[in-house]
mmCIF file of C-alpha atoms in Angstrom:
data_model
loop_
_atom_site.group_PDB
_atom_site.id
_atom_site.type_symbol
_atom_site.label_atom_id
_atom_site.label_comp_id
_atom_site.label_asym_id
_atom_site.label_seq_id
_atom_site.Cartn_x
_atom_site.Cartn_y
_atom_site.Cartn_z
ATOM 1 C CA VAL A 1 74.251 65.401 137.175
ATOM 2 C CA GLY A 2 71.915 63.029 139.358
ATOM 3 C CA VAL A 3 74.298 63.234 142.308
ATOM 4 C CA ALA A 4 77.045 65.308 143.497
ATOM 5 C CA MET A 5 79.383 65.501 146.463
ATOM 6 C CA GLY A 6 80.494 68.354 148.662
ATOM 7 C CA ASN A 7 83.206 67.872 151.607
ATOM 8 C CA ALA A 8 80.652 65.979 154.009
ATOM 9 C CA THR A 9 77.368 66.360 152.196
ATOM 10 C CA VAL A 10 75.727 64.337 149.141
ATOM 11 C CA CYS A 11 72.919 66.345 147.269
ATOM 12 C CA ALA A 12 71.161 64.277 144.601
ATOM 13 C CA LEU A 13 68.042 65.226 142.441
ATOM 14 C CA SER A 14 64.864 62.718 142.809
ATOM 15 C CA THR A 15 62.746 61.022 140.067
ATOM 16 C CA SER A 16 60.348 64.326 140.839
ATOM 17 C CA GLY A 17 63.052 66.742 140.375
ATOM 18 C CA SER A 18 63.624 67.809 143.526
ATOM 19 C CA PRO A 19 66.863 68.176 145.431
ATOM 20 C CA VAL A 20 67.489 65.804 148.436
ATOM 21 C CA CYS A 21 70.611 66.470 150.546
ATOM 22 C CA TRP A 22 72.037 64.374 153.125
ATOM 23 C CA GLY A 23 75.340 64.402 155.630
ATOM 24 C CA TYR A 24 76.598 67.491 157.502
ATOM 25 C CA ASP A 25 74.783 70.635 157.454
ATOM 26 C CA THR A 26 77.167 72.855 156.275
ATOM 27 C CA SER A 27 75.974 76.292 156.137
ATOM 28 C CA GLY A 28 72.103 75.044 155.818
ATOM 29 C CA LEU A 29 73.253 72.639 152.914
ATOM 30 C CA LEU A 30 70.207 70.142 154.129
ATOM 31 C CA THR A 31 67.544 73.107 153.468
ATOM 32 C CA GLU A 32 67.104 72.213 149.810
ATOM 33 C CA PRO A 33 65.006 74.671 147.853
ATOM 34 C CA SER A 34 61.852 73.557 146.548
ATOM 35 C CA GLY A 35 60.769 73.008 142.517
ATOM 36 C CA VAL A 36 61.517 70.971 139.852
ATOM 37 C CA PHE A 37 65.257 71.148 138.904
ATOM 38 C CA THR A 38 67.272 69.073 135.908
ATOM 39 C CA SER A 39 70.855 69.172 137.297
ATOM 40 C CA LEU A 40 72.875 70.109 140.195
ATOM 41 C CA ALA A 41 76.516 70.908 141.190
ATOM 42 C CA MET A 42 78.181 71.232 144.708
ATOM 43 C CA GLY A 43 81.427 72.975 145.956
ATOM 44 C CA PRO A 44 82.827 72.053 149.343
ATOM 45 C CA TYR A 45 80.185 73.726 151.156
ATOM 46 C CA SER A 46 77.750 74.925 148.559
ATOM 47 C CA ALA A 47 75.527 73.480 145.989
ATOM 48 C CA CYS A 48 73.623 75.299 143.093
ATOM 49 C CA ALA A 49 70.807 73.443 140.600
ATOM 50 C CA ILE A 50 69.106 74.964 137.451
ATOM 51 C CA LYS A 51 65.321 74.524 137.456
ATOM 52 C CA ASP A 52 63.073 73.385 134.467
ATOM 53 C CA ASP A 53 62.612 77.328 133.692
ATOM 54 C CA GLU A 54 66.487 77.422 133.278
ATOM 55 C CA SER A 55 66.748 80.002 136.639
ATOM 56 C CA VAL A 56 69.370 79.055 139.147
ATOM 57 C CA SER A 57 68.897 78.272 142.904
ATOM 58 C CA CYS A 58 72.110 78.023 145.087
ATOM 59 C CA TRP A 59 72.444 77.415 148.817
ATOM 60 C CA GLY A 60 74.910 76.602 151.402
ATOM 61 C CA PHE A 61 77.911 79.073 151.694
ATOM 62 C CA ILE A 62 77.510 81.258 148.625
ATOM 63 C CA ASP A 63 79.711 83.964 148.699
ATOM 64 C CA GLY A 64 78.967 86.689 146.090
ATOM 65 C CA GLY A 65 75.127 85.375 145.510
ATOM 66 C CA THR A 66 73.658 83.183 143.087
ATOM 67 C CA PRO A 67 74.933 83.960 139.426
ATOM 68 C CA SER A 68 72.230 84.828 137.014
ATOM 69 C CA GLY A 69 70.347 82.530 134.479
ATOM 70 C CA PRO A 70 68.875 81.393 132.199
ATOM 71 C CA ALA A 71 71.633 78.700 132.584
ATOM 72 C CA LYS A 72 72.280 75.583 131.253
ATOM 73 C CA LYS A 73 75.203 74.339 133.324
ATOM 74 C CA VAL A 74 76.487 75.331 136.622
ATOM 75 C CA ALA A 75 79.884 74.514 138.470
ATOM 76 C CA LEU A 76 81.417 75.442 142.169
ATOM 77 C CA VAL A 77 84.493 75.428 143.753
ATOM 78 C CA ASP A 78 85.042 77.087 147.001
ATOM 79 C CA ARG A 79 83.411 80.397 147.202
ATOM 80 C CA LEU A 80 83.165 80.702 143.279
ATOM 81 C CA GLN A 81 79.916 79.998 141.192
ATOM 82 C CA CYS A 82 79.612 79.920 137.705
ATOM 83 C CA VAL A 83 76.955 79.384 135.090
ATOM 84 C CA LEU A 84 77.116 78.863 131.360
ATOM 85 C CA LYS A 85 74.308 80.740 130.155
ATOM 86 C CA THR A 86 71.584 79.560 127.642
ATOM 87 C CA ASP A 87 73.193 82.197 124.985
ATOM 88 C CA GLY A 88 76.676 80.718 125.424
ATOM 89 C CA THR A 89 78.152 83.424 127.765
ATOM 90 C CA LEU A 90 79.469 82.954 131.314
ATOM 91 C CA ALA A 91 78.577 84.541 134.349
ATOM 92 C CA CYS A 92 80.137 84.205 137.980
ATOM 93 C CA THR A 93 79.810 85.589 141.518
ATOM 94 C CA THR A 94 82.242 85.728 144.414
ATOM 95 C CA ASN A 95 83.357 87.945 146.963
ATOM 96 C CA SER A 96 86.810 86.477 147.609
ATOM 97 C CA THR A 97 90.017 87.938 146.977
ATOM 98 C CA ARG A 98 91.373 84.447 145.702
ATOM 99 C CA TYR A 99 89.362 85.237 142.779
ATOM 100 C CA ASN A 100 90.795 88.317 141.713
ATOM 101 C CA LYS A 101 92.003 87.203 138.536
ATOM 102 C CA GLY A 102 88.931 85.019 138.169
ATOM 103 C CA VAL A 103 86.697 87.092 135.524
ATOM 104 C CA PRO A 104 85.532 84.832 132.995
ATOM 105 C CA PRO A 105 86.394 85.354 129.339
ATOM 106 C CA SER A 106 84.063 86.882 127.174
ATOM 107 C CA GLY A 107 82.639 85.092 124.222
ATOM 108 C CA VAL A 108 80.725 82.199 123.472
ATOM 109 C CA PHE A 109 80.986 78.939 124.725
ATOM 110 C CA LYS A 110 79.817 75.154 124.600
ATOM 111 C CA ASP A 111 80.831 73.938 127.986
ATOM 112 C CA PHE A 112 83.234 74.510 130.796
ATOM 113 C CA ASP A 113 84.554 73.643 134.123
ATOM 114 C CA LEU A 114 86.149 75.045 137.547
ATOM 115 C CA SER A 115 88.719 73.221 139.453
ATOM 116 C CA GLY A 116 90.839 74.197 142.123
ATOM 117 C CA GLU A 117 90.932 78.086 141.636
ATOM 118 C CA SER A 118 90.729 78.018 137.933
ATOM 119 C CA GLY A 119 88.356 77.911 135.247
ATOM 120 C CA CYS A 120 88.522 76.821 131.427
ATOM 121 C CA ALA A 121 85.554 76.876 128.793
ATOM 122 C CA LEU A 122 85.400 75.049 125.378
ATOM 123 C CA ARG A 123 84.449 77.273 122.535
ATOM 124 C CA GLU A 124 82.362 76.351 119.472
ATOM 125 C CA ASP A 125 85.554 76.287 116.871
ATOM 126 C CA ASN A 126 87.053 73.879 119.903
ATOM 127 C CA THR A 127 89.768 76.245 121.386
ATOM 128 C CA PHE A 128 89.733 77.251 125.075
ATOM 129 C CA ALA A 129 90.038 80.030 127.245
ATOM 130 C CA CYS A 130 91.139 79.887 130.775
ATOM 131 C CA TRP A 131 91.222 82.025 133.512
ATOM 132 C CA GLY A 132 92.147 82.338 136.984
ATOM 133 C CA ASP A 133 95.167 80.322 138.986
ATOM 134 C CA SER A 134 98.089 79.064 135.945
ATOM 135 C CA GLN A 135 100.565 77.610 138.208
ATOM 136 C CA TYR A 136 99.869 74.328 137.091
ATOM 137 C CA GLY A 137 99.957 75.116 133.595
ATOM 138 C CA GLN A 138 96.250 75.363 133.177
ATOM 139 C CA TYR A 139 96.521 77.716 130.366
ATOM 140 C CA ASN A 140 98.621 75.092 128.243
ATOM 141 C CA THR A 141 95.077 73.848 126.586
ATOM 142 C CA PRO A 142 95.321 71.156 124.213
ATOM 143 C CA THR A 143 94.190 70.968 120.595
ATOM 144 C CA GLY A 144 91.735 69.167 118.571
ATOM 145 C CA GLU A 145 88.087 68.239 118.193
ATOM 146 C CA PHE A 146 85.962 68.258 121.563
ATOM 147 C CA THR A 147 82.591 67.425 122.481
ATOM 148 C CA SER A 148 82.457 68.557 126.378
ATOM 149 C CA MET A 149 84.376 69.366 129.098
ATOM 150 C CA LEU A 150 84.862 66.890 132.238
ATOM 151 C CA ASP A 151 84.058 67.670 135.737
ATOM 152 C CA MET A 152 87.763 67.539 137.618
ATOM 153 C CA LYS A 153 89.222 68.572 140.720
ATOM 154 C CA SER A 154 92.386 69.953 142.288
ATOM 155 C CA GLY A 155 93.368 72.392 139.391
ATOM 156 C CA GLY A 156 93.300 69.703 136.698
ATOM 157 C CA PHE A 157 91.241 69.590 133.507
ATOM 158 C CA ALA A 158 90.149 67.057 130.854
ATOM 159 C CA ALA A 159 88.113 67.144 127.726
ATOM 160 C CA LEU A 160 86.426 64.512 125.749
ATOM 161 C CA LYS A 161 87.292 64.397 122.039
ATOM 162 C CA SER A 162 84.938 63.534 119.184
ATOM 163 C CA ASP A 163 86.755 60.332 118.653
ATOM 164 C CA GLY A 164 86.177 59.459 122.506
ATOM 165 C CA SER A 165 89.305 60.006 123.924
ATOM 166 C CA ILE A 166 90.281 62.187 126.889
ATOM 167 C CA VAL A 167 92.972 64.901 127.158
ATOM 168 C CA ARG A 168 94.176 66.311 130.277
ATOM 169 C CA TRP A 169 96.234 69.184 131.573
ATOM 170 C CA GLY A 170 96.778 70.993 134.588
ATOM 171 C CA ASN A 171 97.685 70.174 137.975
ATOM 172 C CA TYR A 172 98.777 66.397 137.986
ATOM 173 C CA ALA A 173 97.951 66.196 134.109
ATOM 174 C CA GLY A 174 98.222 62.311 134.412
ATOM 175 C CA SER A 175 97.992 60.060 130.980
ATOM 176 C CA ASN A 176 95.490 60.955 128.587
ATOM 177 C CA LEU A 177 93.207 57.995 127.951
ATOM 178 C CA ALA A 178 92.517 56.380 124.577
ATOM 179 C CA GLY A 179 88.820 54.962 125.080
ATOM 180 C CA PRO A 180 86.622 55.628 123.296
ATOM 181 C CA PHE A 181 84.292 56.838 126.214
ATOM 182 C CA VAL A 182 81.126 58.520 126.605
ATOM 183 C CA THR A 183 81.703 60.579 130.097
ATOM 184 C CA ALA A 184 84.152 60.843 132.862
ATOM 185 C CA SER A 185 84.337 62.510 136.270
ATOM 186 C CA GLY A 186 87.382 63.592 138.366
ATOM 187 C CA PHE A 187 88.632 62.722 142.178
ATOM 188 C CA GLY A 188 90.680 64.568 144.508
ATOM 189 C CA GLY A 189 94.050 64.885 143.113
ATOM 190 C CA ALA A 190 93.177 65.393 139.774
ATOM 191 C CA GLY A 191 92.524 62.002 138.956
ATOM 192 C CA LEU A 192 89.485 60.571 136.874
ATOM 193 C CA CYS A 193 87.129 57.779 136.284
ATOM 194 C CA ALA A 194 86.062 56.742 132.725
ATOM 195 C CA PHE A 195 83.238 55.161 131.251
ATOM 196 C CA THR A 196 82.609 53.198 128.175
ATOM 197 C CA GLU A 197 78.942 53.394 126.378
ATOM 198 C CA ALA A 198 78.611 49.515 127.556
ATOM 199 C CA GLY A 199 79.261 50.648 131.129
ATOM 200 C CA ALA A 200 82.798 49.750 131.692
ATOM 201 C CA MET A 201 84.941 52.145 133.923
ATOM 202 C CA THR A 202 88.454 52.863 133.825
ATOM 203 C CA CYS A 203 90.139 55.156 136.681
ATOM 204 C CA SER A 204 93.327 56.991 136.158
ATOM 205 C CA LYS A 205 94.734 59.060 139.480
ATOM 206 C CA GLY A 206 96.448 62.338 138.705
ATOM 207 C CA SER A 207 98.408 62.712 142.017
ATOM 208 C CA THR A 208 101.309 60.281 143.172
ATOM 209 C CA TRP A 209 99.970 60.620 146.558
ATOM 210 C CA SER A 210 99.528 56.676 147.808
ATOM 211 C CA GLY A 211 96.009 57.183 149.162
ATOM 212 C CA TYR A 212 94.782 57.452 145.913
ATOM 213 C CA ASN A 213 95.913 53.767 145.042
ATOM 214 C CA ALA A 214 92.778 52.559 147.050
ATOM 215 C CA ILE A 215 90.615 54.161 144.635
ATOM 216 C CA MET A 216 92.549 52.505 141.765
ATOM 217 C CA SER A 217 92.682 49.043 143.292
ATOM 218 C CA SER A 218 89.207 48.987 144.793
ATOM 219 C CA GLN A 219 87.157 49.575 141.646
ATOM 220 C CA PRO A 220 83.832 47.798 141.465
ATOM 221 C CA ALA A 221 83.401 45.704 138.218
ATOM 222 C CA GLY A 222 80.245 47.385 137.049
ATOM 223 C CA PRO A 223 78.706 47.410 134.377
ATOM 224 C CA TRP A 224 77.209 50.637 135.123
ATOM 225 C CA TYR A 225 74.105 52.650 133.908
ATOM 226 C CA ALA A 226 74.931 56.027 131.874
ATOM 227 C CA PRO A 227 77.222 56.996 134.736
ATOM 228 C CA SER A 228 76.795 60.594 136.486
ATOM 229 C CA LEU A 229 79.916 59.772 138.833
ATOM 230 C CA ASP A 230 80.931 62.546 141.280
ATOM 231 C CA THR A 231 83.857 61.562 143.229
ATOM 232 C CA THR A 232 86.082 63.136 146.339
ATOM 233 C CA GLY A 233 89.167 62.024 146.934
ATOM 234 C CA ASN A 234 87.993 59.174 149.264
ATOM 235 C CA GLY A 235 85.833 57.403 146.714
ATOM 236 C CA TYR A 236 83.160 57.741 144.000
ATOM 237 C CA CYS A 237 79.237 57.314 143.906
ATOM 238 C CA ASP A 238 77.184 56.103 141.131
ATOM 239 C CA THR A 239 74.793 53.232 140.418
ATOM 240 C CA PRO A 240 75.594 49.581 139.069
ATOM 241 C CA ASN A 241 73.500 47.692 136.506
#
């Protein structure tokens, strides 16, 4: 994505591919690596980005070291970093005992996501393999034909189906969304905002906490460029058309 948000820090990729971060300098997050990058992701206190040579650079509070590439996707949660390698396998790093169940599954996958203290990965045959915490039903995965997994928070998961609809499971699963949508991203409490090809946005909260009503009631009208939304529990960040 072009922009990602941590606990109190934001990082974005410039038009030249350089990461630029601002906000609170947690564990050195404002000391960005040099080079040309194609995508980035953030945890609460850490960031990782994939370079144009498919290697991975991580900075901030990286517990367990940087996962090895070559990689085509990276995702982070607190004290856990994982990559989807170019051969379709997963690699993760952590030193935290919170993730002692967090060994990623073996096999070849086309996408994955980390959320809360869990991970789920999408196989080429459209089945899922999940690992880590299961207290919110994260292992009760849906069936169907899926194109990608969506960036979610707080132990919730979601996937985009081939017909453009969105299916959710795990913490505060909420309602599925009919679409058709082209992308979506989650905010705190396992809610999400989804976008149509025309740039219209639809948001659906997961948690019943009343604070998320502010996100639901204050959605800007758009339309939006091909969105790369990344959200926290307090709002969202994107570029209006």
